[in-house]
CSV table of C-alpha atoms and ligand atoms in Angstrom, one decimal:
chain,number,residue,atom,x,y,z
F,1,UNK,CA,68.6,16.2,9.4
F,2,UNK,CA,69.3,19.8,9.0
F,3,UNK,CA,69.0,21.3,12.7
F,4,UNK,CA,67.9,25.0,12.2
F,5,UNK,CA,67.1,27.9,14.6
F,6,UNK,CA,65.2,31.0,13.7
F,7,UNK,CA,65.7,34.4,14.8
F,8,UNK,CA,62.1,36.4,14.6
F,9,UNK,CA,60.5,33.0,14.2
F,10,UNK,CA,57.1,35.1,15.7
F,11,UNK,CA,57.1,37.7,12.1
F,12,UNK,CA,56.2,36.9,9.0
F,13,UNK,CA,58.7,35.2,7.4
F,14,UNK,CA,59.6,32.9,10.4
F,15,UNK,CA,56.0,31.9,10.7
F,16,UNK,CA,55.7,31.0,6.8
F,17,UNK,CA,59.1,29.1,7.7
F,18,UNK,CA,57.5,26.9,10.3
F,19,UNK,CA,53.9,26.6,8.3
F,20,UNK,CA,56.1,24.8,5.6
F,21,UNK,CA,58.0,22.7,7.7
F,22,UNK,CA,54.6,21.9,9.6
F,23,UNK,CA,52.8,20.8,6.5
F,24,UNK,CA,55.9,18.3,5.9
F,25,UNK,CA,57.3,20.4,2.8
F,26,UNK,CA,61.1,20.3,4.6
F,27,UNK,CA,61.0,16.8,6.2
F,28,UNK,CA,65.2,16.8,6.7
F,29,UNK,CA,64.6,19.9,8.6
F,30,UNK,CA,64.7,20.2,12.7
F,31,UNK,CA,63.7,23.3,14.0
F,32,UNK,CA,65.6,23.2,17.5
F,33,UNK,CA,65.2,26.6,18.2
F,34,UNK,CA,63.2,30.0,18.1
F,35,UNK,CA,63.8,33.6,19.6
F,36,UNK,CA,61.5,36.4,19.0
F,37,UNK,CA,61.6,40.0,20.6
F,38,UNK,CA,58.1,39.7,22.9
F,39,UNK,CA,55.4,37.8,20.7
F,40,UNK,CA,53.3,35.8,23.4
F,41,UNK,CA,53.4,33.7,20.5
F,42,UNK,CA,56.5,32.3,20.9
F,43,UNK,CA,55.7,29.9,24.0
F,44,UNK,CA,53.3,27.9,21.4
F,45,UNK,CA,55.6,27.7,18.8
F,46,UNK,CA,58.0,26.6,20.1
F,47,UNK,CA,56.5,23.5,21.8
F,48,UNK,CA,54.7,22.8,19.3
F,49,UNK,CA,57.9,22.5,17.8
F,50,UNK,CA,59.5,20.8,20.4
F,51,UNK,CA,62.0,23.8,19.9
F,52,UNK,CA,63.8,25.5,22.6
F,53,UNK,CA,62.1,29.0,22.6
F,54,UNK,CA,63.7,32.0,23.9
F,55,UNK,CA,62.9,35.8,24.1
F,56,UNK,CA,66.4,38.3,23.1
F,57,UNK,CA,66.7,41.3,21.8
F,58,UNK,CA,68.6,41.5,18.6
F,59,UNK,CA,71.1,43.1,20.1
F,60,UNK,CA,72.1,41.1,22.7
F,61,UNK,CA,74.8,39.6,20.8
F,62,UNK,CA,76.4,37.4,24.0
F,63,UNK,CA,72.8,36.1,24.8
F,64,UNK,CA,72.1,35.0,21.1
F,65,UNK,CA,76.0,33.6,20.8
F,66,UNK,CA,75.0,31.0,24.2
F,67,UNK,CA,71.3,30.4,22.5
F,68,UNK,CA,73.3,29.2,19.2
F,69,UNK,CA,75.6,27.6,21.5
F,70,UNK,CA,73.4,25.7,23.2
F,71,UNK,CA,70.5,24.9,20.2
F,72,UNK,CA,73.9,23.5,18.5
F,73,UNK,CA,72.2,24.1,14.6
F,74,UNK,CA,73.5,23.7,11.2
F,75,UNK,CA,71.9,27.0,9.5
F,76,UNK,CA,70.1,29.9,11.2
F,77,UNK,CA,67.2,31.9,9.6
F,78,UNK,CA,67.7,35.3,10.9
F,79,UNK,CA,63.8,36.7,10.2
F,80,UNK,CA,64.4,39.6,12.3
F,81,UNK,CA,62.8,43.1,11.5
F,82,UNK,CA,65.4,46.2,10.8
F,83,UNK,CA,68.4,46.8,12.2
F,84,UNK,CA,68.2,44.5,15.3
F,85,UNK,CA,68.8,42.5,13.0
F,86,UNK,CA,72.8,43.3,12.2
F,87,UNK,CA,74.1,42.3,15.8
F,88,UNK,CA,72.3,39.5,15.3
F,89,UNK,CA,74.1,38.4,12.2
F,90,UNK,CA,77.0,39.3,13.9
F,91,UNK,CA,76.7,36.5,16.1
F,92,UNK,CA,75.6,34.1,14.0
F,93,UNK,CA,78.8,34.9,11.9
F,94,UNK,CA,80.6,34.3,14.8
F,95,UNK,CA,79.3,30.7,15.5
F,96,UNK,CA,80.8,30.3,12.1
F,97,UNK,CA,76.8,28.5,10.9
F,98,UNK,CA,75.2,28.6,8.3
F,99,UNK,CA,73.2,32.0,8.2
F,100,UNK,CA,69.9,32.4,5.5
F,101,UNK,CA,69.3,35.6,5.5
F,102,UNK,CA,66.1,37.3,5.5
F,103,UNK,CA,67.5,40.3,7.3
F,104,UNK,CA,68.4,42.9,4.7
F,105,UNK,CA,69.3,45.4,6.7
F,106,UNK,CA,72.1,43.6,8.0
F,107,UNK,CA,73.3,43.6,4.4
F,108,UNK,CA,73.1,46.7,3.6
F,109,UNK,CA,74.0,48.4,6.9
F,110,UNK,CA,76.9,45.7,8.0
F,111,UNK,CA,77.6,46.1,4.4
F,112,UNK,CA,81.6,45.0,3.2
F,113,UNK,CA,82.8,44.5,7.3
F,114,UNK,CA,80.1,42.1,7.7
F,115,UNK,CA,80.6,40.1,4.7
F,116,UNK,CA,84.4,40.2,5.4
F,117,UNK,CA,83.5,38.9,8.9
F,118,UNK,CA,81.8,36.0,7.4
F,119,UNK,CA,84.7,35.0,5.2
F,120,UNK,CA,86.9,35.0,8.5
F,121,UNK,CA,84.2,32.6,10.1
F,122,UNK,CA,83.5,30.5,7.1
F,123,UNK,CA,80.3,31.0,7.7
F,124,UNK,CA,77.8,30.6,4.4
F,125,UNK,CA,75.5,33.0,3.7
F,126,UNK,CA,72.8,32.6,1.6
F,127,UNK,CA,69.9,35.1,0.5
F,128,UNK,CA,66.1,34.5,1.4
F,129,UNK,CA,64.9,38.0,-0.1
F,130,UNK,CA,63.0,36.3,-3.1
F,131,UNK,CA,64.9,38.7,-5.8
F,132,UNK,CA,67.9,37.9,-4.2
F,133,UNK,CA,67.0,34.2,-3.9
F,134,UNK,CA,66.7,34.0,-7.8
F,135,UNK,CA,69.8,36.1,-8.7
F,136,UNK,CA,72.1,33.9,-6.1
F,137,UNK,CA,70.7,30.4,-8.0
F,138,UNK,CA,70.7,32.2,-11.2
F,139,UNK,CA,74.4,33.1,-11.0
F,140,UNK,CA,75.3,29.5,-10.4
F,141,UNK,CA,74.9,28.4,-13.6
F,142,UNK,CA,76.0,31.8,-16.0
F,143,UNK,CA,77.9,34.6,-15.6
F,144,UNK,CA,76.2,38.4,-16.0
F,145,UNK,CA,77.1,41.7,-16.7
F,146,UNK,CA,73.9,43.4,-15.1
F,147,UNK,CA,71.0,42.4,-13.1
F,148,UNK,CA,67.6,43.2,-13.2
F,149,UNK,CA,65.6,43.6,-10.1
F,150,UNK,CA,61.8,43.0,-10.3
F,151,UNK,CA,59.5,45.4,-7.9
F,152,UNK,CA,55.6,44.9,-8.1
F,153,UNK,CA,55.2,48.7,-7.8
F,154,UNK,CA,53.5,48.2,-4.7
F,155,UNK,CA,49.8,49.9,-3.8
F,156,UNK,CA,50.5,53.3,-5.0
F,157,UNK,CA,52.4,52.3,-8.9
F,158,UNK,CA,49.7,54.1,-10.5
F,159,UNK,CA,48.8,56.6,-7.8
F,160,UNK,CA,49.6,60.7,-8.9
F,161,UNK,CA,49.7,62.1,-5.7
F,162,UNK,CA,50.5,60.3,-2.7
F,163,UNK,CA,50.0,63.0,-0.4
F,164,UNK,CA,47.2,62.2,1.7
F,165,UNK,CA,48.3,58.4,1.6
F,166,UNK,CA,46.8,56.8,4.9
F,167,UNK,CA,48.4,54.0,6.9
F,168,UNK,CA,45.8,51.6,5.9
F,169,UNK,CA,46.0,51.7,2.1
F,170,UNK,CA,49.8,51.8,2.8
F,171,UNK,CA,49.5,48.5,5.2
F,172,UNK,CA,47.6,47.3,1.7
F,173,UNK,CA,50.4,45.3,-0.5
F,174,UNK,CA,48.8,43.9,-3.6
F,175,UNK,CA,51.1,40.7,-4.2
F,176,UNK,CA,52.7,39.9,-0.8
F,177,UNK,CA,51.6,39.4,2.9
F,178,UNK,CA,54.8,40.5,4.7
F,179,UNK,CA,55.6,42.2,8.4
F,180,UNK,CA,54.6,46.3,8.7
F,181,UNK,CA,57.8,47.8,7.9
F,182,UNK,CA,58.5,45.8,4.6
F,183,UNK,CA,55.2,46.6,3.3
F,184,UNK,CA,55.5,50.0,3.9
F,185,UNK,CA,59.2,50.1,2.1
F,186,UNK,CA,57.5,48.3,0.0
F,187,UNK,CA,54.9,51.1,-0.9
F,188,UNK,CA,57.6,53.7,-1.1
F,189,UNK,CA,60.1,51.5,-3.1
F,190,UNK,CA,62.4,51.9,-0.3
F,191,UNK,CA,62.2,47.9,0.0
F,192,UNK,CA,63.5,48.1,-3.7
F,193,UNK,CA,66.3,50.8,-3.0
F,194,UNK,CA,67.8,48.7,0.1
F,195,UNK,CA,67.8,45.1,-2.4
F,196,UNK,CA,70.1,46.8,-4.9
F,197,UNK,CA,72.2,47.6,-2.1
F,198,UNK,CA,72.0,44.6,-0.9
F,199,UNK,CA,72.5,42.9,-4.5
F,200,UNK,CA,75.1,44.9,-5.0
F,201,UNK,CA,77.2,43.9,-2.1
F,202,UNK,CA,76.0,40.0,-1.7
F,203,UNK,CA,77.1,39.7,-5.7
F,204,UNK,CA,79.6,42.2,-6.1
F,205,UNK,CA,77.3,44.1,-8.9
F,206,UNK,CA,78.1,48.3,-8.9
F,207,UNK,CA,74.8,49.6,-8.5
F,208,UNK,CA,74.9,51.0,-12.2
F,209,UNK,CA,74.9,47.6,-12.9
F,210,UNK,CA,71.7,46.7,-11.5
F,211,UNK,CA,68.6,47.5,-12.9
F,212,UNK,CA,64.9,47.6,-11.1
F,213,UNK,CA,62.2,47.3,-13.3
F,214,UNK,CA,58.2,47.3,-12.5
F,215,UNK,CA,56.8,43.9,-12.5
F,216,UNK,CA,52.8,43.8,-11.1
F,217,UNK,CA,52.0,40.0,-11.0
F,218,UNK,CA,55.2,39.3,-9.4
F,219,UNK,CA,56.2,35.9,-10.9
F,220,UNK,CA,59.1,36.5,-12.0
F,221,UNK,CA,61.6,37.2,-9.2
F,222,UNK,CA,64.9,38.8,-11.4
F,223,UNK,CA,67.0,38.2,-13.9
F,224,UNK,CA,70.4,38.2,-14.7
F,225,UNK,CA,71.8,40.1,-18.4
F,226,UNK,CA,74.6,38.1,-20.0
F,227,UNK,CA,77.5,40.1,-21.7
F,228,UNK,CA,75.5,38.8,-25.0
F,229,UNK,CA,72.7,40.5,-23.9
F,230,UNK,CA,70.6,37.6,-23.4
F,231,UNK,CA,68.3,37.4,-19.8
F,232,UNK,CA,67.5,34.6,-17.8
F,233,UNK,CA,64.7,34.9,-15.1
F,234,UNK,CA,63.4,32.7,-12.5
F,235,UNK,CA,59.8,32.4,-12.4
F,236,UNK,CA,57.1,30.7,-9.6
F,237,UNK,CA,54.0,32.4,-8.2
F,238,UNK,CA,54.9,34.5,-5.4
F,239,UNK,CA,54.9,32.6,-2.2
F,240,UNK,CA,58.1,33.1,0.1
F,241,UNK,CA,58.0,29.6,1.2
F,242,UNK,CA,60.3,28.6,-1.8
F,243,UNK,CA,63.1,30.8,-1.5
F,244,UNK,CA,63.1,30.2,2.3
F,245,UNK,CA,63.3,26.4,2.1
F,246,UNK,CA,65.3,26.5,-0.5
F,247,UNK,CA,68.1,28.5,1.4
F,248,UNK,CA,67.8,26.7,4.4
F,249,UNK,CA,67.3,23.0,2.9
F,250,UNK,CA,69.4,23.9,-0.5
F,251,UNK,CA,68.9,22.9,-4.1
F,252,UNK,CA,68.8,18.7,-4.7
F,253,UNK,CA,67.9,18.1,-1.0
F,254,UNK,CA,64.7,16.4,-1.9
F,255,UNK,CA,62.5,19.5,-2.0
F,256,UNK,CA,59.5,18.6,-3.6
F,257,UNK,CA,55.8,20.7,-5.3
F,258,UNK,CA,56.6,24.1,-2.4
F,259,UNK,CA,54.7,26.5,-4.3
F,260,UNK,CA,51.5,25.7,-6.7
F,261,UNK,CA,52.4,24.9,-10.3
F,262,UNK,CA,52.0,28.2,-12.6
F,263,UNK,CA,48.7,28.5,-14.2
F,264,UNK,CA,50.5,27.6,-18.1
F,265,UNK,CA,47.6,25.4,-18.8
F,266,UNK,CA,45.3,28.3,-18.3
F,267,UNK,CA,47.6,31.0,-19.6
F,268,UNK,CA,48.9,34.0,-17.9
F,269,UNK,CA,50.2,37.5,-18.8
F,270,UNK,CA,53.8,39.1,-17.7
F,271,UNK,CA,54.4,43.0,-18.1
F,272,UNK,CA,57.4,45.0,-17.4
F,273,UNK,CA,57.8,48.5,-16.7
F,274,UNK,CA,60.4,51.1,-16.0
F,275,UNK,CA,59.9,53.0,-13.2
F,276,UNK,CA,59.8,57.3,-12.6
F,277,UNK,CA,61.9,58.7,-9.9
F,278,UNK,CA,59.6,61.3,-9.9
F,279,UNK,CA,56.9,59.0,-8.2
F,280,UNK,CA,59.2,57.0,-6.6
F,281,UNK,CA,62.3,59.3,-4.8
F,282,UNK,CA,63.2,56.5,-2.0
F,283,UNK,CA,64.7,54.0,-5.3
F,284,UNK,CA,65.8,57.1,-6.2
F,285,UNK,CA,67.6,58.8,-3.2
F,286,UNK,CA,69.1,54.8,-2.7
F,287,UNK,CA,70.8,54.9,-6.0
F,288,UNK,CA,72.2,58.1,-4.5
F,289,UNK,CA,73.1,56.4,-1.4
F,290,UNK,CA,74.6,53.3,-3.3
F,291,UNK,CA,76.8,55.3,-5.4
F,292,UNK,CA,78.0,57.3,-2.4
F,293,UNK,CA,79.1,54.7,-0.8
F,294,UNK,CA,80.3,54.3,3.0
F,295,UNK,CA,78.5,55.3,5.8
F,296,UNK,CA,75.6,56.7,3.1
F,297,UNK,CA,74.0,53.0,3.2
F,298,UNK,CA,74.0,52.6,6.7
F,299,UNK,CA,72.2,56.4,7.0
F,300,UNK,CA,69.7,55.5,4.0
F,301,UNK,CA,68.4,52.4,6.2
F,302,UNK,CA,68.3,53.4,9.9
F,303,UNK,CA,66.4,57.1,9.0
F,304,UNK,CA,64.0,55.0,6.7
F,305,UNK,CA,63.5,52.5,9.3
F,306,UNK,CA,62.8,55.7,12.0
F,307,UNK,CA,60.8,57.6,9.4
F,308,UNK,CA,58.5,54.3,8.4
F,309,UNK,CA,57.9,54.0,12.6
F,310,UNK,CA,57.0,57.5,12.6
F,311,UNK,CA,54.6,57.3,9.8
F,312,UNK,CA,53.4,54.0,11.4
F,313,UNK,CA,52.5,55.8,14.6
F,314,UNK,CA,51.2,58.6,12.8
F,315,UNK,CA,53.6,61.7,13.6
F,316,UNK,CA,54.7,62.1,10.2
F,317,UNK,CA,52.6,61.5,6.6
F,318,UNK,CA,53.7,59.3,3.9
F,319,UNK,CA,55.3,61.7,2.2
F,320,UNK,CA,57.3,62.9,5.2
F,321,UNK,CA,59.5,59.2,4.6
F,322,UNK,CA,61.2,60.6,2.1
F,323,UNK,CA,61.7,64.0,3.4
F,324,UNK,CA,63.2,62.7,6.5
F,325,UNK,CA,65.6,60.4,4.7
F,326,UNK,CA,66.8,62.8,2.3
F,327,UNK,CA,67.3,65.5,5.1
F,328,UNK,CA,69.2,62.8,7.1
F,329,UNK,CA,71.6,62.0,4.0
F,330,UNK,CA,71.6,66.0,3.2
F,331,UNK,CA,73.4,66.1,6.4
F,332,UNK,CA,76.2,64.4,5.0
F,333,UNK,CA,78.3,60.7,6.1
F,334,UNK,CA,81.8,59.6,5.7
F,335,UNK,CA,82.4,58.2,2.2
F,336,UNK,CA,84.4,55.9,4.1
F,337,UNK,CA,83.7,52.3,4.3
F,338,UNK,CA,83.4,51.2,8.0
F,339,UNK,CA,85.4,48.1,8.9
F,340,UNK,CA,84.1,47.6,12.1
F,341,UNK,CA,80.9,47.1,14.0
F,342,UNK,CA,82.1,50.5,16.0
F,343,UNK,CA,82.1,52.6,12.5
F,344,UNK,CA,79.0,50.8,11.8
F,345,UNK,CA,77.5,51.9,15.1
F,346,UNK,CA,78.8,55.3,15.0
F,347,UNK,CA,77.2,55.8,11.3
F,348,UNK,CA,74.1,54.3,12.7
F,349,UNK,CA,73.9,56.7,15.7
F,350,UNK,CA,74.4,60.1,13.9
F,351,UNK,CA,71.8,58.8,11.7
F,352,UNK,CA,69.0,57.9,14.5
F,353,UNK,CA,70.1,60.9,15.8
F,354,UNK,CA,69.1,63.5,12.8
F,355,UNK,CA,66.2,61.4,11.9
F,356,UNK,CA,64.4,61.1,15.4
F,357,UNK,CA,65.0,64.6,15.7
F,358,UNK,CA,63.1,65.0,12.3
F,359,UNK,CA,59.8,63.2,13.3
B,1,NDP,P1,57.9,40.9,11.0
B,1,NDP,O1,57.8,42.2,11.5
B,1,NDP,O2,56.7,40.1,10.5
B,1,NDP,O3,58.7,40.0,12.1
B,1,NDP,C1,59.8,40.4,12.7
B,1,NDP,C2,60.3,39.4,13.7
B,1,NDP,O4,61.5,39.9,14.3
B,1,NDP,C3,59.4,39.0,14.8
B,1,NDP,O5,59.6,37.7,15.2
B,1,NDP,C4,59.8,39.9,15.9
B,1,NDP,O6,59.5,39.4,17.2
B,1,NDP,C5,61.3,40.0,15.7
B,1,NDP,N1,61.9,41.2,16.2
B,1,NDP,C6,61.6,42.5,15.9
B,1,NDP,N2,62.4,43.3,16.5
B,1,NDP,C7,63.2,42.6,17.2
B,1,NDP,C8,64.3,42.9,18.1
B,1,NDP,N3,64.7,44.2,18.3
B,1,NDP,N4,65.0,41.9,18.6
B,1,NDP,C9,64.7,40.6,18.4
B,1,NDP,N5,63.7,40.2,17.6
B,1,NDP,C10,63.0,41.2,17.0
B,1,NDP,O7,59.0,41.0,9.8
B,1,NDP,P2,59.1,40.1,8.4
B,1,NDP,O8,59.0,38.7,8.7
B,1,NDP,O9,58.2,40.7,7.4
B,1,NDP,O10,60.6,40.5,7.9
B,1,NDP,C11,61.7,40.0,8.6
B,1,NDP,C12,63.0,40.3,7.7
B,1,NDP,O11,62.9,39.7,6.5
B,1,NDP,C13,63.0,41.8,7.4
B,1,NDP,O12,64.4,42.3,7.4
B,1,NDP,C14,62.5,41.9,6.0
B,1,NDP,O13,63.0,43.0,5.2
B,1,NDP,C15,62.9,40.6,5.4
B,1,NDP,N6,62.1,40.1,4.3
B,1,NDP,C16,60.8,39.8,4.6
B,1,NDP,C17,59.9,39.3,3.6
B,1,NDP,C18,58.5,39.0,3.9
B,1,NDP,O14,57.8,38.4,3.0
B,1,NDP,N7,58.0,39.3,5.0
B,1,NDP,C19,60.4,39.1,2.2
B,1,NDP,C20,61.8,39.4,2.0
B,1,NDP,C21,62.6,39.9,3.1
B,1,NDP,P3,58.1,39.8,17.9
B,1,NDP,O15,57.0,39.2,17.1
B,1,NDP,O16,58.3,39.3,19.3
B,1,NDP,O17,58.0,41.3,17.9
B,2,MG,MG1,62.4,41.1,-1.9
């Protein structure tokens, strides 16, 4: 049995996680444990579960590291929102588990420290974001010279003027049914801008070498270029149950039939489409960020995460995401590359800092 505990097992990718498991698609998986920030959720999960279930903070680092220590599992699903989530990966690093990992902030903002952390821990870690699901098992079997990440385009791909956007028809996603702050990075192609960082840096890829490209149905997750210039793609409908199983229970472990069959008997149609920086500045200002380097990633996500809770609450409009986050990075960040959690911090607070003072 694979014993698993899941950080933000109360959101939206830790509930689709224990759905699955519920329904008997991951019968060699034990959940043995579940935190969440304050759900009263989590009390019924958990013993429904027969999990232990505990409420920390993200950044509680020692009271996570005695939760692992005392759940004892063999992977852990961080499914934590934002930046809580980086501590948290932290300590699962530490533990030297297992980690899939949902949490793409904790890519991009623990960014090369992190990653060298997890080397020094031996401590696996393996990518849930779907895109980043496909590339990783893509990868396996060829080498590439670029990758191509699929976005759906999100409510507002054929939308003119987003001015008056409200938080409703931002809330709206057309394809996927995932926690508020995704779906609004999601409207804004922020959530696009932070996966090429994080591509970049769980695949070593420059982000010149990785390509987003608009994709409505959302079928087909990425793709990887070969230096011949062919592309392969991974395909299924989109349903985050497979590449959550399939990072937690792994490829050949008797996963069977996790997401419906695609419709080839009645036919289907794929389109592709490149996308304007013009209608969508937050993949833009990201390829900024990505080429700058340093403490420019951790700014990018930790104003966009203030900026989307801002809009959320309604002090600032749609369009004042962007214009916080590019005032934030206008500011200007070390080029350096933190290599520690205190450079990472300090990035982080200058950053909160400009941006609350922005909304
Ligand atoms: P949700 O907002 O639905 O859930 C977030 C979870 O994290 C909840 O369990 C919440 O607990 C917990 N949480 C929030 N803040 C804290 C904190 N400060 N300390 C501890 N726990 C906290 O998010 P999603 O499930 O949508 O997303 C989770 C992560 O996965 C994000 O990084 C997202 O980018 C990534 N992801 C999500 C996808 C999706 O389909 N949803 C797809 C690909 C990636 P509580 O309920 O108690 O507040
Ligand atoms: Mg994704």
């Amino acid at each position: 049995m694979i014993r698993l505990l899941i950080l933000g097992a109360t959101g939206s990718i830790g509930t689709t996680c224990l759905e699955a498991i519920r329904n008997g698609l991951a019968p060699m998986v034990e959940v043995v444990g579940l935190t969440a920030a304050s759900s009263p959720a989590l009390p019924r999960l958990s013993s429904g579960f027969s999990a232990k279930g505990r409420y920390i903070d993200g950044s509680d680092r020692e009271a996570l590291s005695a939760f692992i220590d005392e759940t004892d599992p063999d992977i852990i699903l961080n499914a934590i929102s934002g930046a809580a989530g980086l501590p948290a990966t932290l300590a699962a690093i530490e533990s030297g588990r297992s980690i899939a990992l949902a949490n793409k902030e904790s890519v991009v903002m623990g960014g090369r420290f992190m990653l060298s952390e997890a080397r020094k821990h031996g401590s696996r870690i393996i990518p849930v974001d779907s895109e980043h699901s496909a590339i990783y098992h893509l990868l396996r079997g060829h080498s590439a010279r670029r990758l191509i990440i699929t976005a759906s385009g999100g409510p507002f791909r054929d939308r003119e003027d987003t001015s008056g956007v409200t938080i409703e028809e931002a809330l709206h996603h057309p394809t996927w049914k995932m926690g508020r702050k995704i779906t609004i990075d999601s409207a804004t192609l922020a959530n696009k801008g932070l996966e090429v960082m994080e591509a970049s840096l769980l695949f070593g890829f420059p982000s010149d070498s990785i390509r987003v490209v608009i994709h409505p149905q959302s079928v087909v997750h990425s793709m990887i270029e070969t230096a011949e210039g062919g592309v392969y793609a991974l395909m299924s409908p989109p349903d985050m149950t497979l590449p959550i199983l399939s990072a937690i229970a792994g490829e050949g472990q008797g996963l069977e039939d996790i997401v419906r069959p695609l419709p080839f008997d009645e036919g289907f149609s794929l389109s592709f489409q490149p996308w304007s920086p013009e209608r969508f500045p937050m993949l833009a200002l990201a390829y900024e960020a990505a080429a700058a380097g340093g403490s420019y990633r951790i700014a990018y996500s930790r104003a966009d995460e203030i900026a989307v809770g801002a809009f959320l609450d309604g002090r600032i409009p749609f369009n004042g995401i962007r214009d916080v986050v590019k005032e934030v990075l206008d500011g200007g960040f070390s080029f350096h590359e933190p290599e520690s959690y205190e450079e990472v911090q300090e990035a982080d607070r200058i950053a909160a800092e400009r941006a609350y003072r922005l909304c």
